[in-house]
PDB file of C-alpha atoms in Angstrom:
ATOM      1  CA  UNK A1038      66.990  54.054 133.096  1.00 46.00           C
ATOM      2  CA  UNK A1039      68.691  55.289 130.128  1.00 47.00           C
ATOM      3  CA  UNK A1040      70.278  57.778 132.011  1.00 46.00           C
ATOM      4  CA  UNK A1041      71.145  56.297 134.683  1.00 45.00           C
ATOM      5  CA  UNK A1042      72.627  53.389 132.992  1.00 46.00           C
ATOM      6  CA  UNK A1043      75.290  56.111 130.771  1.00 46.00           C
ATOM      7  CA  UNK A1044      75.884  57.819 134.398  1.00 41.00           C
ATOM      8  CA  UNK A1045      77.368  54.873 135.535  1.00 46.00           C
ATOM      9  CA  UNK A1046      78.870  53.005 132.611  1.00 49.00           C
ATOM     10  CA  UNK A1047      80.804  56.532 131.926  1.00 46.00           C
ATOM     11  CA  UNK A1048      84.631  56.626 133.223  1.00 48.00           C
ATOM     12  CA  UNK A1049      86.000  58.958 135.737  1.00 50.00           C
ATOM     13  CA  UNK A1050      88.322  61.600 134.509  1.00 48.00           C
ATOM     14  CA  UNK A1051      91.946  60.435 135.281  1.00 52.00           C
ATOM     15  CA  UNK A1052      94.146  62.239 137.611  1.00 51.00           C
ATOM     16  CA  UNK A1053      96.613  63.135 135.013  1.00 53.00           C
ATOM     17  CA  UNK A1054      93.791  64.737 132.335  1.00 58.00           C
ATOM     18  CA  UNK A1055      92.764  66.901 135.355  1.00 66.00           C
ATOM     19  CA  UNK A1056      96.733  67.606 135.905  1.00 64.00           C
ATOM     20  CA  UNK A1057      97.122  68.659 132.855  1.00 64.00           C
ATOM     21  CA  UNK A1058      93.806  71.192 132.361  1.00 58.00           C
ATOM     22  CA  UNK A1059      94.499  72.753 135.597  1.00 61.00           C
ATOM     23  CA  UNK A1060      98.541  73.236 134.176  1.00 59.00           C
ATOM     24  CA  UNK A1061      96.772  74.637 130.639  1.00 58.00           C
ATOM     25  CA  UNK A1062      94.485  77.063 132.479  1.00 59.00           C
ATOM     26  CA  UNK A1063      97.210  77.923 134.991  1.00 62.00           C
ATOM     27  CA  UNK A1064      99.078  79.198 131.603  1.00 60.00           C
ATOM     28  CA  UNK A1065      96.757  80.890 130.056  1.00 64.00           C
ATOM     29  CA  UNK A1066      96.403  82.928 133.248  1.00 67.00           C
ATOM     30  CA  UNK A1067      99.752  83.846 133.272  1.00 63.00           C
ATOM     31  CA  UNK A1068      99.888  84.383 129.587  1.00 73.00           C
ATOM     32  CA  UNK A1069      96.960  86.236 128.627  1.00 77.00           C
ATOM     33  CA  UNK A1070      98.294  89.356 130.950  1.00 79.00           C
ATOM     34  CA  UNK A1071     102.119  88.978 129.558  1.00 82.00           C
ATOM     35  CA  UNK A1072     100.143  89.892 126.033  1.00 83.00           C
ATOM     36  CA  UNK A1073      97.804  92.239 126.569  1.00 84.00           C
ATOM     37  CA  UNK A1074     100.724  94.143 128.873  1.00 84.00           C
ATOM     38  CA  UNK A1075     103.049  93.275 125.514  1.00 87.00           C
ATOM     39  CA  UNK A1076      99.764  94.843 123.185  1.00 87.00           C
ATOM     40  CA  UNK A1077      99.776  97.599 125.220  1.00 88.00           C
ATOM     41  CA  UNK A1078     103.826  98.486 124.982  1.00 89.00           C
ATOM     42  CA  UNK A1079     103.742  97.914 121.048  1.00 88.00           C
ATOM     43  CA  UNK A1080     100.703 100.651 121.109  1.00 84.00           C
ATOM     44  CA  UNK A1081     102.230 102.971 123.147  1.00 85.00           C
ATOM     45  CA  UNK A1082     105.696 102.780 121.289  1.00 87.00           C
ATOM     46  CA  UNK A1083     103.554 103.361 118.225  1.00 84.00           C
ATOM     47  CA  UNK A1084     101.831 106.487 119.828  1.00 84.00           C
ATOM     48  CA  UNK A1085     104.540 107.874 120.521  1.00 85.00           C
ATOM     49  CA  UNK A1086     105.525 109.863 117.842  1.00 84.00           C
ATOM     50  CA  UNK A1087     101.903 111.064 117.368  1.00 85.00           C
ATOM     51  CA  UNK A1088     101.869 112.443 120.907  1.00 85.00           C
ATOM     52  CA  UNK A1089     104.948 114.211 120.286  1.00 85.00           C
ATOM     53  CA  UNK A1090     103.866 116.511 117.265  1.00 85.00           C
ATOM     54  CA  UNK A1091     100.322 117.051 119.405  1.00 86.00           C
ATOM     55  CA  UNK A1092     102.660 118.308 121.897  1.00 85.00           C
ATOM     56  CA  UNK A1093     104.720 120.586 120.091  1.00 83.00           C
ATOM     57  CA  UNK A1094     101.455 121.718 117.712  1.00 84.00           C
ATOM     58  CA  UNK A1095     100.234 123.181 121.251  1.00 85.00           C
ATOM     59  CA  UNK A1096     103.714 125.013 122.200  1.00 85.00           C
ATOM     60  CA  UNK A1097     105.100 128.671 120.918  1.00 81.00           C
ATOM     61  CA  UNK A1098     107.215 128.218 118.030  1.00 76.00           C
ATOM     62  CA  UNK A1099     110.389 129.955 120.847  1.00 78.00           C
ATOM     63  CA  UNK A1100     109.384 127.054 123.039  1.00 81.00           C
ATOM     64  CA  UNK A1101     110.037 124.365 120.630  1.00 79.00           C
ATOM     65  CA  UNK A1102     113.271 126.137 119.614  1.00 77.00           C
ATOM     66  CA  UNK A1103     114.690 126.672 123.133  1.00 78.00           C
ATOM     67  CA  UNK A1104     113.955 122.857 124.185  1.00 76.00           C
ATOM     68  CA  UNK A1105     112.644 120.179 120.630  1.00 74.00           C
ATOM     69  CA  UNK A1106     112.349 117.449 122.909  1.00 73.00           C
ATOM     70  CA  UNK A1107     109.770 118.324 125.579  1.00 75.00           C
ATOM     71  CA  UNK A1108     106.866 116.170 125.890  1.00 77.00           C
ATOM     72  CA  UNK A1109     104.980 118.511 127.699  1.00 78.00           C
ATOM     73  CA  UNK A1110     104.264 122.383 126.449  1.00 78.00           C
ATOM     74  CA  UNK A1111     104.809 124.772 129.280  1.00 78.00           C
ATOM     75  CA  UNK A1112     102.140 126.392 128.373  1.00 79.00           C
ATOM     76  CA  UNK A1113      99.057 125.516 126.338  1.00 80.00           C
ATOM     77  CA  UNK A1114      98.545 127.981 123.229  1.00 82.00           C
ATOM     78  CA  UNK A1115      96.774 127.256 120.362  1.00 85.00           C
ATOM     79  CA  UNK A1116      98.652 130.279 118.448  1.00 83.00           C
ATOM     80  CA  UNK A1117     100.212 127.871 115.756  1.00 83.00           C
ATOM     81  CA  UNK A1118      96.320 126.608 114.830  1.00 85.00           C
ATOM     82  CA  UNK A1119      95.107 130.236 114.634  1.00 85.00           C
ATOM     83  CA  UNK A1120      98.149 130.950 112.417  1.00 83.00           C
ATOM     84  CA  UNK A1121      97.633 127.878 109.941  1.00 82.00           C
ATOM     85  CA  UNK A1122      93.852 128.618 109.551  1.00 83.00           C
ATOM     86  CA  UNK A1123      95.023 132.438 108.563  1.00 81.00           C
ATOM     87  CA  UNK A1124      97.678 131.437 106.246  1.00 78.00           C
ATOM     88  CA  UNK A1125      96.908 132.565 102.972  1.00 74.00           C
ATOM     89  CA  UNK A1126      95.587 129.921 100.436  1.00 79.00           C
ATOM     90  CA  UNK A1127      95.007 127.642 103.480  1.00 82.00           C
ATOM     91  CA  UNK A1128      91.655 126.975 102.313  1.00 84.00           C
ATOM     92  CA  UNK A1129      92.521 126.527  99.028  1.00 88.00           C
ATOM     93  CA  UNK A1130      94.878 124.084 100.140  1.00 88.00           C
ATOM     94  CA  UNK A1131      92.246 122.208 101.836  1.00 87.00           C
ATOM     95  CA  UNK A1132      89.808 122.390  99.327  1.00 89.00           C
ATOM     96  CA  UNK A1133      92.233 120.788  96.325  1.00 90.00           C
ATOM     97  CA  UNK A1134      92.929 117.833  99.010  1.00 90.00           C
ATOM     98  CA  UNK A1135      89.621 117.360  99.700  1.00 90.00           C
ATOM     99  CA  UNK A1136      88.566 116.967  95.426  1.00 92.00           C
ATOM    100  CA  UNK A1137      91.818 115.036  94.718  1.00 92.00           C
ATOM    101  CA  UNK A1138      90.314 112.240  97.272  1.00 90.00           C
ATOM    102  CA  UNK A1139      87.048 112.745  96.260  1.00 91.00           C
ATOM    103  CA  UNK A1140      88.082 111.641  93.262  1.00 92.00           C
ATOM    104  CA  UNK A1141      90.283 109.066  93.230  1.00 92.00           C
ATOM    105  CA  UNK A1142      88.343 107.287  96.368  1.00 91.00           C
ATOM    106  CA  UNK A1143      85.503 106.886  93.790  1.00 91.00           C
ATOM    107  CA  UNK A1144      87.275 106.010  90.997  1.00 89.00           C
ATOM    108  CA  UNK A1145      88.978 102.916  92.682  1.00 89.00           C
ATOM    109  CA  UNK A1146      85.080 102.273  94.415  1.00 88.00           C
ATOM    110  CA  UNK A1147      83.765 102.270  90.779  1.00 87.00           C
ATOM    111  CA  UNK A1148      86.713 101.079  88.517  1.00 87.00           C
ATOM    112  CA  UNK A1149      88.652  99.280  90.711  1.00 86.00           C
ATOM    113  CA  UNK A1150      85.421  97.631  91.575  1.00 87.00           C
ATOM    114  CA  UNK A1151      84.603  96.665  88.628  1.00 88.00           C
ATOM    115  CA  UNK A1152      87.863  95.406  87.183  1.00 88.00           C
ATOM    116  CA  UNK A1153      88.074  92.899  90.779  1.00 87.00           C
ATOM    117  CA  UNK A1154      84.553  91.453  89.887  1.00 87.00           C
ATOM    118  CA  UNK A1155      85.222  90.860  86.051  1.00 88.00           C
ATOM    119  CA  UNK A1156      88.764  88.972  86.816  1.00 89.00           C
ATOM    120  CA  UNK A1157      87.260  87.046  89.488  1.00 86.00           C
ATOM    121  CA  UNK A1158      83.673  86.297  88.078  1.00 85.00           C
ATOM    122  CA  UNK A1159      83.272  86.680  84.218  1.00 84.00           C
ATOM    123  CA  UNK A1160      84.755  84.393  82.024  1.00 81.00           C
ATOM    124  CA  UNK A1161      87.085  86.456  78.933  1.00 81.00           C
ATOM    125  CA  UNK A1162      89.741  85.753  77.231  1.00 83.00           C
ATOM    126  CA  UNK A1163      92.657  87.084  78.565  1.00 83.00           C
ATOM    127  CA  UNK A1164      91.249  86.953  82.504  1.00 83.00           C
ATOM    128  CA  UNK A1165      94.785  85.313  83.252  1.00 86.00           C
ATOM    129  CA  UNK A1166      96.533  87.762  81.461  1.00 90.00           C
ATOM    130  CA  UNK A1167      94.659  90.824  83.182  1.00 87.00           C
ATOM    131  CA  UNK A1168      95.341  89.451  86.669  1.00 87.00           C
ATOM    132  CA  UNK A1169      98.755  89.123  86.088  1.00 89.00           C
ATOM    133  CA  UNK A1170      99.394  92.384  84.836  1.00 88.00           C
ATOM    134  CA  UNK A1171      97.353  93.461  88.036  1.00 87.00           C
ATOM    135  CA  UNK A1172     100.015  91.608  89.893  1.00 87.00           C
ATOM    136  CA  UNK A1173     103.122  92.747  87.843  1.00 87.00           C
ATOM    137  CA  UNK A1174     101.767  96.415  88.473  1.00 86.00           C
ATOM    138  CA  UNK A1175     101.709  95.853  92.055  1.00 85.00           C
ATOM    139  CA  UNK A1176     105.375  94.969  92.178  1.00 86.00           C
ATOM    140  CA  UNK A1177     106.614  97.957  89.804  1.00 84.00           C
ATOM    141  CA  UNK A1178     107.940 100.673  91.884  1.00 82.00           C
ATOM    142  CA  UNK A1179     106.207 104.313  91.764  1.00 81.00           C
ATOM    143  CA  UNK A1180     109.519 105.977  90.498  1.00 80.00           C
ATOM    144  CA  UNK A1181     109.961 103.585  87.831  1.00 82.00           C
ATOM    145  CA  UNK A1182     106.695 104.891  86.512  1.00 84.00           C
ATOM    146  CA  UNK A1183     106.837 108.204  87.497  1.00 84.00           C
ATOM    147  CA  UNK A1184     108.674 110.008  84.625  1.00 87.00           C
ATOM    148  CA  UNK A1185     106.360 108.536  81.921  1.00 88.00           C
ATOM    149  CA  UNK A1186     103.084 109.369  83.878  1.00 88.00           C
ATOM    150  CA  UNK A1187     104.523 112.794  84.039  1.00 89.00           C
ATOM    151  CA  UNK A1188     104.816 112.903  80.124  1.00 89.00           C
ATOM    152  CA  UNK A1189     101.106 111.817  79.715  1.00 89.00           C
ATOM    153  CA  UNK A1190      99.898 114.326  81.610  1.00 88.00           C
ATOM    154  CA  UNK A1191     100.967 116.538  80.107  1.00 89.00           C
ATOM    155  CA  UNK A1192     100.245 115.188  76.803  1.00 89.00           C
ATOM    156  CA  UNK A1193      96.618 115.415  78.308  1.00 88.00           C
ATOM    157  CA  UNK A1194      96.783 118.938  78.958  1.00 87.00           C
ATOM    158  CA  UNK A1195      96.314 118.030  82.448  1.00 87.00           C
ATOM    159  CA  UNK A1196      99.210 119.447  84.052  1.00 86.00           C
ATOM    160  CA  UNK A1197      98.620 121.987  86.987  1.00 85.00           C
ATOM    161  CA  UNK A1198      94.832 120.617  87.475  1.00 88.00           C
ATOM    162  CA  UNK A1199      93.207 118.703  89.804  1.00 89.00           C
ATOM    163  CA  UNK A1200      92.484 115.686  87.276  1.00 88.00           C
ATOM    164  CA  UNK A1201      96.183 115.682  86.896  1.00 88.00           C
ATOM    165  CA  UNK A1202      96.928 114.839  90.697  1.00 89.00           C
ATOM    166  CA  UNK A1203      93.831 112.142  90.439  1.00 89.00           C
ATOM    167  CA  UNK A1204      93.568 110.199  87.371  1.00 87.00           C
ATOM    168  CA  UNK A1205      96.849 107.875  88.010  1.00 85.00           C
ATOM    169  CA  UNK A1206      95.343 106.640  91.106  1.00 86.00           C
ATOM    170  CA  UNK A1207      91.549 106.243  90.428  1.00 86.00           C
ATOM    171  CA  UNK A1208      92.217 102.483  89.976  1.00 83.00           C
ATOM    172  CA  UNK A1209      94.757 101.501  92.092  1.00 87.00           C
ATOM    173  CA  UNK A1210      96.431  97.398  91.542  1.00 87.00           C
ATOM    174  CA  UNK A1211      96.284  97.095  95.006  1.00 87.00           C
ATOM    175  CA  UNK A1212      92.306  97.549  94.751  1.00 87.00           C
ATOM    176  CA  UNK A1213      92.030  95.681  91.906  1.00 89.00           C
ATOM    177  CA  UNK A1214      93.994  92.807  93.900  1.00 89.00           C
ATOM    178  CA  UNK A1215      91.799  93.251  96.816  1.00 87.00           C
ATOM    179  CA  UNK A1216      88.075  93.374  95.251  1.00 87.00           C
ATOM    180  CA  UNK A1217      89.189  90.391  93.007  1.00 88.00           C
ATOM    181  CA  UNK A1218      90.337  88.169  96.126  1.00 86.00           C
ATOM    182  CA  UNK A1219      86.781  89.291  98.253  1.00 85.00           C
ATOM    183  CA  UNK A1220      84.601  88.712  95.234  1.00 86.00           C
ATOM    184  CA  UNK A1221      85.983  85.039  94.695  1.00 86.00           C
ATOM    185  CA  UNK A1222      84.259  84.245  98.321  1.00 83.00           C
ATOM    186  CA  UNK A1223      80.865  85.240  96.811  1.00 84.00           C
ATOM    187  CA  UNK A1224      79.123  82.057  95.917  1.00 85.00           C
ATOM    188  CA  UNK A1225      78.582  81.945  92.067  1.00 84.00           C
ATOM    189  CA  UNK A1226      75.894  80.268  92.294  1.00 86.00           C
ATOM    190  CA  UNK A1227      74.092  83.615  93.972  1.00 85.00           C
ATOM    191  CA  UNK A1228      74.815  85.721  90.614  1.00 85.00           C
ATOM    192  CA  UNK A1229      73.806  82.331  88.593  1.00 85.00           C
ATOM    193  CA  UNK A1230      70.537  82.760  89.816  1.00 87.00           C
ATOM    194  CA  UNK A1231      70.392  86.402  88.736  1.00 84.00           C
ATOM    195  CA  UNK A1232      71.531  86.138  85.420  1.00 85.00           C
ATOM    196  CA  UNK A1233      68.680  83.286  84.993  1.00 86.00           C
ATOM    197  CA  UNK A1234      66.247  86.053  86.279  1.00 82.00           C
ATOM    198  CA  UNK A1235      67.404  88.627  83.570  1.00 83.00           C
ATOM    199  CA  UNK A1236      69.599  90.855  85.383  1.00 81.00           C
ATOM    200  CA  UNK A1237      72.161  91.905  83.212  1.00 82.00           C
ATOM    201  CA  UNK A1238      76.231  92.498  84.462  1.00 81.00           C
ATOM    202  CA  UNK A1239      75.729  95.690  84.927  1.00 84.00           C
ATOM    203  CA  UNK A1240      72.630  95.490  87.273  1.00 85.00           C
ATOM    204  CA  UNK A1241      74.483  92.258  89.251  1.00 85.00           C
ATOM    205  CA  UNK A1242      77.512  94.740  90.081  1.00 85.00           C
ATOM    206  CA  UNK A1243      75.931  97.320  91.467  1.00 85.00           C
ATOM    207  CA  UNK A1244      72.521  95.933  92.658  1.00 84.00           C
ATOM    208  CA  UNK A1245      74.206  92.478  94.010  1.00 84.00           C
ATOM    209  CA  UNK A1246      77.945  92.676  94.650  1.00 86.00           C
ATOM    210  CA  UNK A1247      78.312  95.940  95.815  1.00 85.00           C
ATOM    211  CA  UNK A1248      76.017  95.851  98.108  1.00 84.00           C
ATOM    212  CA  UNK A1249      77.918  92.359  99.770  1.00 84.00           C
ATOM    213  CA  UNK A1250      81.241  93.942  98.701  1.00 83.00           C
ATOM    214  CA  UNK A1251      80.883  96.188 101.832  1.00 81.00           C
ATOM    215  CA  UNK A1252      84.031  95.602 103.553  1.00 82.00           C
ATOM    216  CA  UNK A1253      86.105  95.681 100.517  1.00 85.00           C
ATOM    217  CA  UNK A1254      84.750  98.613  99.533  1.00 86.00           C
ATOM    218  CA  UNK A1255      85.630 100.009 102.590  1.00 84.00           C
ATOM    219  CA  UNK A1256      89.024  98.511 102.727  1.00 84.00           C
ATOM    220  CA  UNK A1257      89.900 100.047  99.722  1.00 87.00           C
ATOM    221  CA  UNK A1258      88.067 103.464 100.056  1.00 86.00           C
ATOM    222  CA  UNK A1259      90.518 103.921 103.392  1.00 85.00           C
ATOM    223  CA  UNK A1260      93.719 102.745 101.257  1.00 85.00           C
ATOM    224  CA  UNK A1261      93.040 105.003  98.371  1.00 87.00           C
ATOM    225  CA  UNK A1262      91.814 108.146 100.648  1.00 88.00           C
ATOM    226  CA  UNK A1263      95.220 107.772 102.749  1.00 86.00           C
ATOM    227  CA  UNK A1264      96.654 107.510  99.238  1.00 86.00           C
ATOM    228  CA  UNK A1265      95.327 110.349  97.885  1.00 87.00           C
ATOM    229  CA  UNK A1266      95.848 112.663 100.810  1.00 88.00           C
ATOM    230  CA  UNK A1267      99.224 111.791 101.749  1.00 84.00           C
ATOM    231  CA  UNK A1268     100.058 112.693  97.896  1.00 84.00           C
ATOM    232  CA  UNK A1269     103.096 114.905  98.121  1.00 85.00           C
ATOM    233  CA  UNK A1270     105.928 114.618  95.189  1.00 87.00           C
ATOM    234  CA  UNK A1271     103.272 114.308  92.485  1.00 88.00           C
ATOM    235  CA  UNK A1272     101.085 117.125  93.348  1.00 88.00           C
ATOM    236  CA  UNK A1273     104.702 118.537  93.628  1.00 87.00           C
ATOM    237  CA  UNK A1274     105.452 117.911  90.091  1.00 88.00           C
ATOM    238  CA  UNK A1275     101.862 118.053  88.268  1.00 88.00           C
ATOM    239  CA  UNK A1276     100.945 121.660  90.438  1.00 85.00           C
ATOM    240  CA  UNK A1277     102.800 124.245  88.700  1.00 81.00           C
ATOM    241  CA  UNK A1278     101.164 126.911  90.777  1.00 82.00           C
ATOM    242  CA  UNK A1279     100.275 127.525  94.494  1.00 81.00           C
ATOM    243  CA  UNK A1280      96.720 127.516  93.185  1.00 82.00           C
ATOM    244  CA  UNK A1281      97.104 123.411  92.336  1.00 84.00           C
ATOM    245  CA  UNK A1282      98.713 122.748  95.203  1.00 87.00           C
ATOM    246  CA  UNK A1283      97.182 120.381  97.933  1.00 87.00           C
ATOM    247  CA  UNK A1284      97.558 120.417 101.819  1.00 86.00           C
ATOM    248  CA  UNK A1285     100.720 118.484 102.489  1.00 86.00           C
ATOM    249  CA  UNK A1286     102.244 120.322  99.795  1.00 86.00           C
ATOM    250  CA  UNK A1287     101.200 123.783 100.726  1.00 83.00           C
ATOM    251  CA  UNK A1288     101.427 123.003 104.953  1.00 82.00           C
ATOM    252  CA  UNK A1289     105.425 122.422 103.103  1.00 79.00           C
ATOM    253  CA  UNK A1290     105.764 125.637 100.764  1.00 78.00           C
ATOM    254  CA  UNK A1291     103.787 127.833 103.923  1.00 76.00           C
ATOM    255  CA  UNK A1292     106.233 126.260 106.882  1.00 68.00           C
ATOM    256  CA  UNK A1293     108.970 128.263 105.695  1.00 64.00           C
ATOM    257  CA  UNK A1294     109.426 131.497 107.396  1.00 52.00           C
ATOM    258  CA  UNK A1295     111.621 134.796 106.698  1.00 47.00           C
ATOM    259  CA  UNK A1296     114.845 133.934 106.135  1.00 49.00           C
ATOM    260  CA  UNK A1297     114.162 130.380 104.845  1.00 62.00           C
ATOM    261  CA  UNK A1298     113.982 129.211 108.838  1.00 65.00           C
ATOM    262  CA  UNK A1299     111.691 125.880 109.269  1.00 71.00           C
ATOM    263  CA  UNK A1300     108.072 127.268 110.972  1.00 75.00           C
ATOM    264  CA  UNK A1301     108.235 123.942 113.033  1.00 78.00           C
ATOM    265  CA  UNK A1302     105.198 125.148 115.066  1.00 80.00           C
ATOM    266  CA  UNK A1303     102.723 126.148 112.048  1.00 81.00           C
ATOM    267  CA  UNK A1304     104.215 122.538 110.862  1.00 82.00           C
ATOM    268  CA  UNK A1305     103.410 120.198 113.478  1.00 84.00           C
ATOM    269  CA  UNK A1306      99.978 121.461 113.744  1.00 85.00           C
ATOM    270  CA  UNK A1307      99.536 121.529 109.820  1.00 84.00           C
ATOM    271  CA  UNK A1308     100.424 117.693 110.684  1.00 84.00           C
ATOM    272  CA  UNK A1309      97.686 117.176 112.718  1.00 86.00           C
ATOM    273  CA  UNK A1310      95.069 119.129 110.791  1.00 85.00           C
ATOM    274  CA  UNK A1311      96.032 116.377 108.355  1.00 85.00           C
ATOM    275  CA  UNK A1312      95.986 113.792 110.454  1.00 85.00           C
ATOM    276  CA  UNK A1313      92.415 114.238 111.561  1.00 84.00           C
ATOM    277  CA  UNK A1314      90.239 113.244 108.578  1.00 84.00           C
ATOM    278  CA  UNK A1315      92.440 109.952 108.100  1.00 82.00           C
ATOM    279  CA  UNK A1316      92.109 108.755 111.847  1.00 82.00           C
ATOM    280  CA  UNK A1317      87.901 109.787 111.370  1.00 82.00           C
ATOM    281  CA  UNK A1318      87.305 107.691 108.269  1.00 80.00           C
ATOM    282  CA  UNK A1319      89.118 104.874 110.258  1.00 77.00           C
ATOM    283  CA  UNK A1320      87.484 104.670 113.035  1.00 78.00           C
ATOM    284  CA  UNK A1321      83.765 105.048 111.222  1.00 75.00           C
ATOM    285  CA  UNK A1322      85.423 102.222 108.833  1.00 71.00           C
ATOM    286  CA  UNK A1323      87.334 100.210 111.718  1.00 67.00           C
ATOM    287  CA  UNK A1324      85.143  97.137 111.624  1.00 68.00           C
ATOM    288  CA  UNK A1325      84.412  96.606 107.551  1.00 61.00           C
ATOM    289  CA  UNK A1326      88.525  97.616 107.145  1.00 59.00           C
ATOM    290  CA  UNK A1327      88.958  94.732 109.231  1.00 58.00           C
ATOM    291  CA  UNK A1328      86.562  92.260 107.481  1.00 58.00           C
ATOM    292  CA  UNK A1329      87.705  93.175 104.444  1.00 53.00           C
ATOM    293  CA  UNK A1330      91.705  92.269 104.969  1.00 55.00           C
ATOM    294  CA  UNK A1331      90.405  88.754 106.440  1.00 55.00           C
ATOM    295  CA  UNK A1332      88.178  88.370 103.586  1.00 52.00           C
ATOM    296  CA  UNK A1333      91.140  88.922 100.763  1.00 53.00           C
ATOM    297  CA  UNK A1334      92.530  85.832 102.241  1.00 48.00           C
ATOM    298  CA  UNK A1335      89.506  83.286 101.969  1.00 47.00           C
ATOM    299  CA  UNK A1336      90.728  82.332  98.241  1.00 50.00           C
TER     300      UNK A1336
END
């Protein structure tokens, strides 16, 4: 009876509601495809440029001379791969790249790590202070630091090493900034409860907010690798010898041929042999990169 009773007592949609939804669906219809086709023109514009240098990376370096703007090689050759993998100190190359951001991604994991969770979750004197020097940092341009860094490292002894190229990005601001802002949305409450079961700080950070840190890690382990491996004028600088030197500054010193003329095939595919790694970490990191920008933002 109940039912019944509701059934009847309830009023009739009126004919200008229904006007209207059928008018907000009929948009949304016609919308939806203007974006995705819009999405899909942005995308393309952006791949572009990446489809150009896999084009040329697969054409003979008289090919590219005789016509730069093909999209298309004439005809397939992997020559300019075979060439870059028999350059000498190739390897070498590879292998100071691969240390360099090896290093620095875990330094900013660790450091930067732990620097976010003490601003944002320990109470210090000086937490306002240290937060705004994180923020001044992140404003001060690379070249206005660049000269002084320089004179430190060598100071250290560290010029023309490895730990040289590394150490002034191992805790980047920009980490800092982020793993502060994602460990504000952990509930305080949760490391309350651990400190009242006897877990010290140092058991908390790595055994409790690492461990929920997961897309901020990742966020900034993608930020600091592209970092790291797109290093070029610092390497540059602290690399006195082609033994220091890393891969986009030896793909540089090894793309010059006789007679000082640009190797622009042994280039473009030098381009896309350092290319690769960055697009794989993304995509295996796509979905916590992701969570972790949205979850800067919840504070």
């Amino acid at each position: 009876m109940t039912a019944v009773a509701t059934l009847e007592n309830a009023e009739p949609k009126s004919a200008d509601t229904t006007t209207t939804d059928r008018i907000a669906v009929r948009h949304r219809s016609v919308a939806r495809p203007l974006l995705y086709g819009a999405l899909v023109l942005c995308a393309l514009l952006t791949l572009l440029p990446f489809l150009w240098v896999l084009s040329g990376s697969l054409r003979s370096l008289d090919e590219i001379r005789s016509d730069p703007g093909a999209w298309l090689p004439d005809d397939v050759t992997l020559d300019n791969f075979t060439r870059l993998f028999a350059t000498a100190g190739f390897g070498r190359f590879l292998v100071n790249s691969i240390v360099v951001a090896a290093i620095v991604v875990a330094g900013n994991i660790v450091a930067a790590s732990a620097a976010g969770y003490a601003i944002a979750k320990l109470d210090f004197a000086g937490r306002r202070i240290a937060f705004g020097a994180v923020m001044a940092a992140l404003m001060v341009p690379f070249t206005a630091v660049f000269v002084p860094q320089f004179v430190i490292t060598v100071d250290l002894g560290l010029a023309d090493t490895l730990a040289g190229i590394a150490l002034p990005s191992v805790a980047m601001p920009l980490s800092v900034f982020i793993m502060r802002q994602y460990a504000l949305s952990i509930p305080d409450e949760l490391l309350e409860a651990a400190r009242i079961d006897g877990a010290g700080e140092f058991r908390i950070f790595f055994r409790i907010f690492l461990p929920l840190a997961g897309p901020a890690v990742a966020t900034i382990t993608i930020m600091s690798f592209l970092n790291s491996w797109n290093y070029f004028i610092w390497p540059l600088i602290v690399a006195q010898s082609t033994s220091g030197y890393t891969l986009p500054v030896g793909l540089a010193a090894t793309s010059q041929a006789a007679a000082h003329v640009t190797d622009y095939g042994l280039m473009l595919a030098g381009a896309i042999v350092v290319m690769l790694p960055v697009l794989v970490l993304f995509l295996f990191l796509q979905r916590h990169f992701v969570q972790g920008i949205a979850g800067t933002g919840m504070r």
